[in-house]
């Protein structure tokens, strides 16, 4: 992926998240100098399998698992400082050297206990199917200009006023829900006081640091969380996350120019999943749905929630290719389809009398969408040991070719298992 002309690369999910970005970031980190997270918060659970050990990373970029790679959490992330240190301590306990390798943007907004309280008690959050970790409320405060940023921890006098504002708003929300729980200023300040001692020493102007790295020829990987169809602008609104998950968000959330990005790798599963509510046009019925969920172990890394499963949706991924400017695709979990007699790809939606091949923004239209399937032969052979495209069974290659032609983007990688070495570089 990296070469003399391609040094800043974005990795985005090109479906509804959980595409296996963690594994691709892990593989590409081998040649990266920096890995930066640019949006989302502690709900984004990436799972990386190294040998027999499985690492679940929520906020720290998975590049941390490669010695020598430096990692940053950009301004676009809403940072949960409490769980950040739990994660750091777990990594240290597992023998990962974190010291001097992790930087946090001074401009990142903080997720505070009152955000979690509001999120967990709000019925609106339940309807969207959020993870209840305070991420949405923290982004709301950011946009409403009452957020608390990491750099505010440097100014204790100002911090109290900011926290008071946030708590007052949270308590007004809680009162409107008719619940008796309330947020508290002093305990929030005490927590921040304790965390600031560890957080401020790793705080930096990440945009500037990455700009300097780029100008000195470093390889920089920008790591997206969730997926393009969960982007607050381009996803299936309102069933979306609160941030810009797409390539545009990568520049904004890191603090670099969009012109500094050289390539965008879209990660897609060989099928489709989504967690939580909202449209999923190719959703499978039982018993196929359970079969795919079980084979693909489609349960959330953070919440354990069962994911909804469907056939590969070419309309969705073509749309993701367009809005992200994808320069390549990584198809993951091809092995999950190994036992199917036949596999389907969705080439368009019939909505009323019209055939759509471009993903519509109107959820009402999507609700009535009838996916148009093209059926292909299954391969009924294990792909887990293939390390070249030529080593894949013929029907699997045909399936990948069809994905490539539908999405109009070249496949750069195919992943055939959870392990680091189970990858084909196309
Ligand atoms: P992410 O947030 O996009 O990184 O996705 P998750 O970590 O939630 O889900 C990816 C899961 O799929 C992890 O448990 C990975 O170990 C697993 N995974 C990644 N690539 C493959 C693959 O090619 N085959 C199989 N069977 N599992 C994979």
GROMACS .gro file of C-alpha atoms and ligand atoms in nm:
model
  454
    1UNK     CA    1   0.000   0.000   0.000
    2UNK     CA    2   0.273   0.245   0.093
    3UNK     CA    3   0.522   0.357  -0.173
    4UNK     CA    4   0.719   0.670  -0.258
    5UNK     CA    5   0.405   0.846  -0.382
    6UNK     CA    6   0.154   0.693  -0.141
    7UNK     CA    7   0.248   0.786   0.212
    8UNK     CA    8  -0.074   0.900   0.376
    9UNK     CA    9  -0.341   0.632   0.357
   10UNK     CA   10  -0.691   0.626   0.505
   11UNK     CA   11  -0.861   0.303   0.607
   12UNK     CA   12  -1.240   0.330   0.610
   13UNK     CA   13  -1.518   0.083   0.663
   14UNK     CA   14  -1.721   0.071   0.342
   15UNK     CA   15  -2.035  -0.086   0.495
   16UNK     CA   16  -2.195  -0.049   0.839
   17UNK     CA   17  -1.879  -0.104   1.043
   18UNK     CA   18  -1.718  -0.420   1.188
   19UNK     CA   19  -1.566  -0.495   0.848
   20UNK     CA   20  -1.237  -0.609   0.997
   21UNK     CA   21  -1.059  -0.273   0.980
   22UNK     CA   22  -0.856  -0.366   1.289
   23UNK     CA   23  -0.695  -0.656   1.105
   24UNK     CA   24  -0.609  -0.446   0.797
   25UNK     CA   25  -0.472  -0.165   1.011
   26UNK     CA   26  -0.264  -0.426   1.190
   27UNK     CA   27  -0.132  -0.566   0.861
   28UNK     CA   28  -0.058  -0.221   0.710
   29UNK     CA   29   0.095  -0.091   1.032
   30UNK     CA   30   0.393  -0.307   0.957
   31UNK     CA   31   0.507  -0.037   0.715
   32UNK     CA   32   0.360   0.267   0.891
   33UNK     CA   33   0.544   0.519   1.103
   34UNK     CA   34   0.224   0.666   1.245
   35UNK     CA   35  -0.131   0.538   1.295
   36UNK     CA   36  -0.397   0.796   1.381
   37UNK     CA   37  -0.758   0.750   1.493
   38UNK     CA   38  -0.970   1.037   1.360
   39UNK     CA   39  -1.329   0.995   1.481
   40UNK     CA   40  -1.559   0.798   1.708
   41UNK     CA   41  -1.499   0.709   2.067
   42UNK     CA   42  -1.468   0.412   2.295
   43UNK     CA   43  -1.751   0.224   2.125
   44UNK     CA   44  -1.532   0.126   1.836
   45UNK     CA   45  -1.399  -0.216   1.925
   46UNK     CA   46  -1.133  -0.340   1.686
   47UNK     CA   47  -1.029  -0.699   1.735
   48UNK     CA   48  -0.678  -0.801   1.638
   49UNK     CA   49  -0.563  -1.160   1.662
   50UNK     CA   50  -0.191  -1.212   1.715
   51UNK     CA   51  -0.090  -1.573   1.757
   52UNK     CA   52  -0.321  -1.719   2.017
   53UNK     CA   53  -0.394  -1.383   2.173
   54UNK     CA   54  -0.686  -1.161   2.085
   55UNK     CA   55  -0.655  -0.787   2.151
   56UNK     CA   56  -0.967  -0.570   2.159
   57UNK     CA   57  -0.880  -0.204   2.120
   58UNK     CA   58  -1.143   0.060   2.180
   59UNK     CA   59  -0.967   0.392   2.152
   60UNK     CA   60  -0.600   0.327   2.094
   61UNK     CA   61  -0.510   0.270   1.728
   62UNK     CA   62  -0.427  -0.094   1.659
   63UNK     CA   63  -0.086   0.022   1.531
   64UNK     CA   64   0.020   0.013   1.897
   65UNK     CA   65   0.064  -0.364   1.861
   66UNK     CA   66   0.358  -0.304   1.625
   67UNK     CA   67   0.675  -0.205   1.811
   68UNK     CA   68   0.816   0.122   1.681
   69UNK     CA   69   0.492   0.254   1.531
   70UNK     CA   70   0.371   0.575   1.690
   71UNK     CA   71   0.000   0.626   1.748
   72UNK     CA   72  -0.219   0.929   1.790
   73UNK     CA   73  -0.576   1.002   1.884
   74UNK     CA   74  -0.689   1.293   1.670
   75UNK     CA   75  -0.908   1.594   1.746
   76UNK     CA   76  -1.210   1.430   1.578
   77UNK     CA   77  -1.226   1.157   1.843
   78UNK     CA   78  -1.429   1.204   2.159
   79UNK     CA   79  -1.195   1.066   2.419
   80UNK     CA   80  -1.304   0.872   2.723
   81UNK     CA   81  -1.005   0.939   2.950
   82UNK     CA   82  -1.105   0.680   3.208
   83UNK     CA   83  -1.122   0.386   2.970
   84UNK     CA   84  -0.815   0.512   2.782
   85UNK     CA   85  -0.601   0.443   3.086
   86UNK     CA   86  -0.768   0.108   3.149
   87UNK     CA   87  -0.678   0.018   2.792
   88UNK     CA   88  -0.320   0.145   2.828
   89UNK     CA   89  -0.274  -0.053   3.151
   90UNK     CA   90  -0.411  -0.370   2.989
   91UNK     CA   91  -0.170  -0.333   2.698
   92UNK     CA   92   0.121  -0.283   2.936
   93UNK     CA   93   0.013  -0.592   3.132
   94UNK     CA   94   0.017  -0.785   2.803
   95UNK     CA   95   0.375  -0.674   2.742
   96UNK     CA   96   0.302  -0.400   2.485
   97UNK     CA   97   0.534  -0.100   2.521
   98UNK     CA   98   0.312   0.210   2.514
   99UNK     CA   99   0.552   0.459   2.674
  100UNK     CA  100   0.641   0.746   2.441
  101UNK     CA  101   0.438   0.597   2.153
  102UNK     CA  102   0.090   0.734   2.217
  103UNK     CA  103  -0.017   1.095   2.166
  104UNK     CA  104  -0.355   1.256   2.228
  105UNK     CA  105  -0.474   1.567   2.048
  106UNK     CA  106  -0.504   1.874   2.269
  107UNK     CA  107  -0.823   1.957   2.075
  108UNK     CA  108  -1.003   1.624   2.127
  109UNK     CA  109  -1.326   1.653   2.325
  110UNK     CA  110  -1.372   1.452   2.643
  111UNK     CA  111  -1.646   1.201   2.714
  112UNK     CA  112  -1.740   1.264   3.076
  113UNK     CA  113  -1.948   1.059   3.324
  114UNK     CA  114  -2.252   1.281   3.266
  115UNK     CA  115  -2.244   1.203   2.893
  116UNK     CA  116  -2.265   0.831   2.974
  117UNK     CA  117  -2.547   0.892   3.220
  118UNK     CA  118  -2.750   1.085   2.960
  119UNK     CA  119  -2.676   0.825   2.691
  120UNK     CA  120  -2.772   0.527   2.904
  121UNK     CA  121  -3.099   0.681   3.025
  122UNK     CA  122  -3.216   0.833   2.697
  123UNK     CA  123  -3.488   0.654   2.507
  124UNK     CA  124  -3.371   0.826   2.185
  125UNK     CA  125  -3.032   0.654   2.224
  126UNK     CA  126  -3.207   0.320   2.269
  127UNK     CA  127  -3.408   0.371   1.951
  128UNK     CA  128  -3.094   0.433   1.745
  129UNK     CA  129  -2.931   0.139   1.923
  130UNK     CA  130  -2.627   0.330   2.054
  131UNK     CA  131  -2.371   0.162   2.276
  132UNK     CA  132  -2.460   0.392   2.567
  133UNK     CA  133  -2.102   0.504   2.616
  134UNK     CA  134  -2.168   0.876   2.606
  135UNK     CA  135  -2.033   0.929   2.259
  136UNK     CA  136  -2.344   1.089   2.106
  137UNK     CA  137  -2.397   1.332   2.398
  138UNK     CA  138  -2.024   1.426   2.390
  139UNK     CA  139  -2.050   1.510   2.018
  140UNK     CA  140  -2.372   1.701   2.087
  141UNK     CA  141  -2.190   1.913   2.345
  142UNK     CA  142  -1.904   1.966   2.099
  143UNK     CA  143  -2.137   2.100   1.829
  144UNK     CA  144  -2.336   2.302   2.083
  145UNK     CA  145  -2.006   2.463   2.191
  146UNK     CA  146  -2.023   2.353   2.553
  147UNK     CA  147  -1.774   2.066   2.522
  148UNK     CA  148  -1.465   2.011   2.737
  149UNK     CA  149  -1.144   1.960   2.541
  150UNK     CA  150  -0.826   1.789   2.655
  151UNK     CA  151  -0.643   2.123   2.658
  152UNK     CA  152  -0.896   2.262   2.907
  153UNK     CA  153  -0.739   2.036   3.168
  154UNK     CA  154  -0.446   2.281   3.171
  155UNK     CA  155  -0.666   2.556   3.311
  156UNK     CA  156  -0.830   2.451   3.636
  157UNK     CA  157  -1.013   2.781   3.690
  158UNK     CA  158  -1.180   2.761   3.349
  159UNK     CA  159  -1.244   2.390   3.379
  160UNK     CA  160  -1.493   2.430   3.664
  161UNK     CA  161  -1.706   2.671   3.459
  162UNK     CA  162  -1.703   2.434   3.160
  163UNK     CA  163  -1.796   2.131   3.368
  164UNK     CA  164  -2.074   2.330   3.539
  165UNK     CA  165  -2.219   2.412   3.197
  166UNK     CA  166  -2.204   2.050   3.084
  167UNK     CA  167  -2.354   1.918   3.408
  168UNK     CA  168  -2.636   2.176   3.401
  169UNK     CA  169  -2.727   2.070   3.048
  170UNK     CA  170  -2.704   1.699   3.133
  171UNK     CA  171  -2.924   1.746   3.439
  172UNK     CA  172  -3.184   1.933   3.235
  173UNK     CA  173  -3.187   1.639   2.993
  174UNK     CA  174  -3.216   1.386   3.277
  175UNK     CA  175  -3.503   1.586   3.432
  176UNK     CA  176  -3.680   1.585   3.095
  177UNK     CA  177  -3.651   1.202   3.085
  178UNK     CA  178  -3.831   1.191   3.421
  179UNK     CA  179  -3.548   0.996   3.590
  180UNK     CA  180  -3.406   1.080   3.932
  181UNK     CA  181  -3.034   1.034   3.854
  182UNK     CA  182  -2.831   1.357   3.838
  183UNK     CA  183  -2.476   1.447   3.734
  184UNK     CA  184  -2.244   1.615   3.979
  185UNK     CA  185  -1.982   1.886   3.926
  186UNK     CA  186  -1.743   1.807   4.212
  187UNK     CA  187  -1.707   1.435   4.142
  188UNK     CA  188  -1.650   1.511   3.771
  189UNK     CA  189  -1.380   1.763   3.859
  190UNK     CA  190  -1.217   1.522   4.103
  191UNK     CA  191  -1.204   1.255   3.831
  192UNK     CA  192  -1.055   1.500   3.582
  193UNK     CA  193  -0.798   1.616   3.834
  194UNK     CA  194  -0.684   1.259   3.882
  195UNK     CA  195  -0.680   1.176   3.509
  196UNK     CA  196  -0.513   1.503   3.401
  197UNK     CA  197  -0.189   1.390   3.570
  198UNK     CA  198  -0.160   1.104   3.320
  199UNK     CA  199  -0.333   1.264   3.023
  200UNK     CA  200  -0.152   1.597   2.993
  201UNK     CA  201   0.195   1.445   2.954
  202UNK     CA  202   0.078   1.257   2.640
  203UNK     CA  203  -0.114   1.554   2.497
  204UNK     CA  204   0.016   1.730   2.186
  205UNK     CA  205  -0.089   1.932   1.883
  206UNK     CA  206  -0.153   1.617   1.679
  207UNK     CA  207  -0.236   1.802   1.355
  208UNK     CA  208   0.103   1.971   1.367
  209UNK     CA  209   0.286   1.655   1.468
  210UNK     CA  210   0.134   1.460   1.177
  211UNK     CA  211   0.193   1.747   0.933
  212UNK     CA  212   0.560   1.743   1.028
  213UNK     CA  213   0.573   1.366   0.996
  214UNK     CA  214   0.422   1.387   0.647
  215UNK     CA  215   0.661   1.658   0.534
  216UNK     CA  216   0.957   1.449   0.644
  217UNK     CA  217   0.842   1.149   0.440
  218UNK     CA  218   0.675   0.935   0.708
  219UNK     CA  219   0.414   0.671   0.624
  220UNK     CA  220   0.091   0.769   0.798
  221UNK     CA  221  -0.214   0.549   0.835
  222UNK     CA  222  -0.542   0.715   0.928
  223UNK     CA  223  -0.766   0.461   1.098
  224UNK     CA  224  -1.142   0.499   1.068
  225UNK     CA  225  -1.394   0.351   1.306
  226UNK     CA  226  -1.746   0.231   1.223
  227UNK     CA  227  -1.841   0.243   0.854
  228UNK     CA  228  -1.937   0.477   0.573
  229UNK     CA  229  -2.307   0.395   0.600
  230UNK     CA  230  -2.292   0.514   0.961
  231UNK     CA  231  -2.145   0.853   0.865
  232UNK     CA  232  -2.354   1.131   1.018
  233UNK     CA  233  -2.396   1.298   0.675
  234UNK     CA  234  -2.374   1.011   0.428
  235UNK     CA  235  -2.511   0.720   0.627
  236UNK     CA  236  -2.863   0.594   0.687
  237UNK     CA  237  -2.959   0.894   0.899
  238UNK     CA  238  -3.081   0.895   1.177
  239UNK     CA  239  -2.950   0.541   1.227
  240UNK     CA  240  -2.592   0.663   1.216
  241UNK     CA  241  -2.305   0.745   1.445
  242UNK     CA  242  -2.233   1.102   1.554
  243UNK     CA  243  -1.918   1.160   1.350
  244UNK     CA  244  -1.782   1.172   0.994
  245UNK     CA  245  -1.652   0.821   0.934
  246UNK     CA  246  -1.558   0.879   0.570
  247UNK     CA  247  -1.233   0.997   0.408
  248UNK     CA  248  -1.333   1.363   0.444
  249UNK     CA  249  -1.361   1.311   0.819
  250UNK     CA  250  -1.010   1.167   0.825
  251UNK     CA  251  -0.855   1.502   0.729
  252UNK     CA  252  -1.076   1.702   0.964
  253UNK     CA  253  -1.040   1.462   1.253
  254UNK     CA  254  -0.661   1.442   1.228
  255UNK     CA  255  -0.605   1.810   1.162
  256UNK     CA  256  -0.433   1.776   0.824
  257UNK     CA  257  -0.530   1.897   0.478
  258UNK     CA  258  -0.751   1.672   0.263
  259UNK     CA  259  -0.487   1.732  -0.008
  260UNK     CA  260  -0.235   1.547   0.207
  261UNK     CA  261  -0.420   1.216   0.167
  262UNK     CA  262  -0.288   0.992  -0.110
  263UNK     CA  263  -0.506   0.681  -0.095
  264UNK     CA  264  -0.819   0.541   0.065
  265UNK     CA  265  -0.859   0.170   0.129
  266UNK     CA  266  -1.219   0.059   0.179
  267UNK     CA  267  -1.267  -0.245   0.399
  268UNK     CA  268  -1.564  -0.465   0.313
  269UNK     CA  269  -1.682  -0.797   0.437
  270UNK     CA  270  -1.753  -1.056   0.169
  271UNK     CA  271  -2.113  -1.016   0.291
  272UNK     CA  272  -2.294  -0.743   0.488
  273UNK     CA  273  -2.368  -0.690   0.855
  274UNK     CA  274  -2.512  -0.416   1.066
  275UNK     CA  275  -2.557  -0.380   1.437
  276UNK     CA  276  -2.849  -0.189   1.582
  277UNK     CA  277  -3.154  -0.056   1.405
  278UNK     CA  278  -3.195   0.097   1.061
  279UNK     CA  279  -3.212  -0.020   0.701
  280UNK     CA  280  -3.025  -0.326   0.581
  281UNK     CA  281  -3.170  -0.399   0.238
  282UNK     CA  282  -3.003  -0.739   0.188
  283UNK     CA  283  -3.087  -0.871   0.537
  284UNK     CA  284  -3.118  -1.250   0.542
  285UNK     CA  285  -3.406  -1.445   0.679
  286UNK     CA  286  -3.375  -1.742   0.911
  287UNK     CA  287  -3.212  -1.991   0.914
  288UNK     CA  288  -2.952  -1.836   0.678
  289UNK     CA  289  -2.910  -1.533   0.902
  290UNK     CA  290  -2.814  -1.742   1.207
  291UNK     CA  291  -2.592  -1.961   0.991
  292UNK     CA  292  -2.393  -1.660   0.867
  293UNK     CA  293  -2.383  -1.500   1.213
  294UNK     CA  294  -2.245  -1.818   1.366
  295UNK     CA  295  -1.991  -1.882   1.089
  296UNK     CA  296  -1.873  -1.522   1.095
  297UNK     CA  297  -1.891  -1.487   1.475
  298UNK     CA  298  -2.095  -1.175   1.419
  299UNK     CA  299  -2.123  -1.045   1.773
  300UNK     CA  300  -2.000  -0.699   1.877
  301UNK     CA  301  -1.647  -0.675   2.022
  302UNK     CA  302  -1.756  -0.413   2.276
  303UNK     CA  303  -2.116  -0.501   2.351
  304UNK     CA  304  -2.153  -0.867   2.249
  305UNK     CA  305  -2.464  -0.767   2.051
  306UNK     CA  306  -2.568  -1.003   1.772
  307UNK     CA  307  -2.520  -0.842   1.429
  308UNK     CA  308  -2.780  -0.859   1.154
  309UNK     CA  309  -2.645  -1.036   0.845
  310UNK     CA  310  -2.707  -1.008   0.471
  311UNK     CA  311  -2.561  -1.083   0.129
  312UNK     CA  312  -2.298  -0.854  -0.021
  313UNK     CA  313  -2.465  -0.529  -0.123
  314UNK     CA  314  -2.299  -0.382  -0.433
  315UNK     CA  315  -2.516  -0.069  -0.418
  316UNK     CA  316  -2.387   0.012  -0.070
  317UNK     CA  317  -2.022  -0.048  -0.148
  318UNK     CA  318  -2.034   0.137  -0.481
  319UNK     CA  319  -2.176   0.433  -0.291
  320UNK     CA  320  -1.901   0.404  -0.029
  321UNK     CA  321  -1.641   0.394  -0.309
  322UNK     CA  322  -1.780   0.717  -0.450
  323UNK     CA  323  -1.810   0.922  -0.130
  324UNK     CA  324  -1.472   0.808   0.002
  325UNK     CA  325  -1.283   0.816  -0.328
  326UNK     CA  326  -1.169   0.461  -0.259
  327UNK     CA  327  -0.850   0.371  -0.439
  328UNK     CA  328  -0.868   0.005  -0.337
  329UNK     CA  329  -1.079  -0.253  -0.158
  330UNK     CA  330  -0.988  -0.506   0.108
  331UNK     CA  331  -1.239  -0.791   0.115
  332UNK     CA  332  -1.243  -0.964   0.454
  333UNK     CA  333  -1.399  -1.281   0.588
  334UNK     CA  334  -1.415  -1.457   0.253
  335UNK     CA  335  -1.367  -1.781   0.450
  336UNK     CA  336  -1.704  -1.730   0.621
  337UNK     CA  337  -1.874  -1.810   0.288
  338UNK     CA  338  -1.672  -2.129   0.235
  339UNK     CA  339  -1.957  -2.367   0.317
  340UNK     CA  340  -2.241  -2.206   0.119
  341UNK     CA  341  -2.377  -2.387  -0.189
  342UNK     CA  342  -2.441  -2.058  -0.360
  343UNK     CA  343  -2.380  -1.694  -0.279
  344UNK     CA  344  -2.557  -1.378  -0.384
  345UNK     CA  345  -2.454  -1.022  -0.460
  346UNK     CA  346  -2.706  -0.740  -0.472
  347UNK     CA  347  -2.674  -0.541  -0.794
  348UNK     CA  348  -2.959  -0.293  -0.743
  349UNK     CA  349  -3.281  -0.219  -0.556
  350UNK     CA  350  -3.626  -0.224  -0.701
  351UNK     CA  351  -3.817   0.057  -0.533
  352UNK     CA  352  -4.172   0.081  -0.668
  353UNK     CA  353  -4.127   0.057  -1.044
  354UNK     CA  354  -3.776   0.201  -1.044
  355UNK     CA  355  -3.442   0.024  -1.038
  356UNK     CA  356  -3.185   0.198  -0.819
  357UNK     CA  357  -2.814   0.130  -0.856
  358UNK     CA  358  -2.717   0.439  -0.657
  359UNK     CA  359  -2.784   0.431  -0.284
  360UNK     CA  360  -3.073   0.663  -0.195
  361UNK     CA  361  -3.074   0.898   0.105
  362UNK     CA  362  -3.445   0.854   0.171
  363UNK     CA  363  -3.513   0.593   0.437
  364UNK     CA  364  -3.874   0.560   0.332
  365UNK     CA  365  -3.755   0.453  -0.014
  366UNK     CA  366  -3.507   0.210   0.142
  367UNK     CA  367  -3.776   0.050   0.357
  368UNK     CA  368  -3.953  -0.068   0.044
  369UNK     CA  369  -3.636  -0.162  -0.143
  370UNK     CA  370  -3.639  -0.508  -0.305
  371UNK     CA  371  -3.278  -0.618  -0.353
  372UNK     CA  372  -3.201  -0.756  -0.698
  373UNK     CA  373  -2.971  -1.055  -0.659
  374UNK     CA  374  -2.727  -1.220  -0.888
  375UNK     CA  375  -2.649  -1.574  -0.774
  376UNK     CA  376  -2.305  -1.726  -0.807
  377UNK     CA  377  -2.175  -2.074  -0.735
  378UNK     CA  378  -2.036  -2.138  -0.390
  379UNK     CA  379  -1.691  -2.298  -0.365
  380UNK     CA  380  -1.745  -2.539  -0.075
  381UNK     CA  381  -1.372  -2.556  -0.002
  382UNK     CA  382  -1.171  -2.391   0.270
  383UNK     CA  383  -1.000  -2.069   0.162
  384UNK     CA  384  -0.819  -2.031   0.497
  385UNK     CA  385  -0.482  -2.145   0.366
  386UNK     CA  386  -0.480  -1.950   0.039
  387UNK     CA  387  -0.205  -1.689   0.024
  388UNK     CA  388  -0.241  -1.592  -0.343
  389UNK     CA  389  -0.545  -1.519  -0.558
  390UNK     CA  390  -0.444  -1.812  -0.780
  391UNK     CA  391  -0.470  -2.045  -0.481
  392UNK     CA  392  -0.837  -1.957  -0.428
  393UNK     CA  393  -1.103  -2.187  -0.572
  394UNK     CA  394  -1.233  -2.071  -0.913
  395UNK     CA  395  -1.584  -1.977  -0.790
  396UNK     CA  396  -1.433  -1.766  -0.509
  397UNK     CA  397  -1.220  -1.577  -0.764
  398UNK     CA  398  -1.532  -1.524  -0.977
  399UNK     CA  399  -1.715  -1.392  -0.674
  400UNK     CA  400  -1.435  -1.144  -0.604
  401UNK     CA  401  -1.424  -1.040  -0.971
  402UNK     CA  402  -1.796  -0.968  -0.958
  403UNK     CA  403  -1.752  -0.753  -0.646
  404UNK     CA  404  -1.472  -0.563  -0.818
  405UNK     CA  405  -1.681  -0.494  -1.128
  406UNK     CA  406  -1.991  -0.394  -0.929
  407UNK     CA  407  -1.798  -0.154  -0.707
  408UNK     CA  408  -1.570  -0.034  -0.988
  409UNK     CA  409  -1.273  -0.048  -0.753
  410UNK     CA  410  -0.976  -0.284  -0.758
  411UNK     CA  411  -0.937  -0.537  -0.479
  412UNK     CA  412  -0.601  -0.487  -0.309
  413UNK     CA  413  -0.635  -0.742  -0.027
  414UNK     CA  414  -0.842  -1.048   0.054
  415UNK     CA  415  -0.856  -1.173   0.412
  416UNK     CA  416  -0.929  -1.542   0.470
  417UNK     CA  417  -0.911  -1.577   0.847
  418UNK     CA  418  -0.856  -1.395   1.173
  419UNK     CA  419  -0.478  -1.443   1.188
  420UNK     CA  420  -0.226  -1.185   1.068
  421UNK     CA  421  -0.083  -1.419   0.805
  422UNK     CA  422  -0.426  -1.510   0.661
  423UNK     CA  423  -0.416  -1.236   0.401
  424UNK     CA  424  -0.378  -1.225   0.024
  425UNK     CA  425  -0.214  -0.923  -0.131
  426UNK     CA  426  -0.373  -0.898  -0.476
  427LIG     P1  427  -1.346  -0.372   1.290
  427LIG     O1  428  -1.403  -0.286   1.395
  427LIG     O2  429  -1.380  -0.326   1.151
  427LIG     O3  430  -1.200  -0.399   1.307
  427LIG     O4  431  -1.416  -0.511   1.300
  427LIG     P2  432  -1.433  -0.606   1.429
  427LIG     O5  433  -1.306  -0.617   1.501
  427LIG     O6  434  -1.554  -0.570   1.502
  427LIG     O7  435  -1.470  -0.741   1.356
  427LIG     C1  436  -1.381  -0.805   1.285
  427LIG     C2  437  -1.377  -0.947   1.340
  427LIG     O8  438  -1.358  -1.032   1.232
  427LIG     C3  439  -1.263  -0.971   1.435
  427LIG     O9  440  -1.302  -1.064   1.533
  427LIG     C4  441  -1.155  -1.030   1.346
  427LIG    O10  442  -1.068  -1.116   1.413
  427LIG     C5  443  -1.239  -1.104   1.249
  427LIG     N1  444  -1.182  -1.112   1.114
  427LIG     C6  445  -1.114  -1.016   1.045
  427LIG     N2  446  -1.081  -1.063   0.923
  427LIG     C7  447  -1.131  -1.189   0.916
  427LIG     C8  448  -1.132  -1.288   0.814
  427LIG    O11  449  -1.082  -1.270   0.704
  427LIG     N3  450  -1.196  -1.405   0.843
  427LIG     C9  451  -1.255  -1.429   0.962
  427LIG     N4  452  -1.315  -1.547   0.981
  427LIG     N5  453  -1.257  -1.337   1.060
  427LIG    C10  454  -1.195  -1.220   1.036
   0.00000   0.00000   0.00000
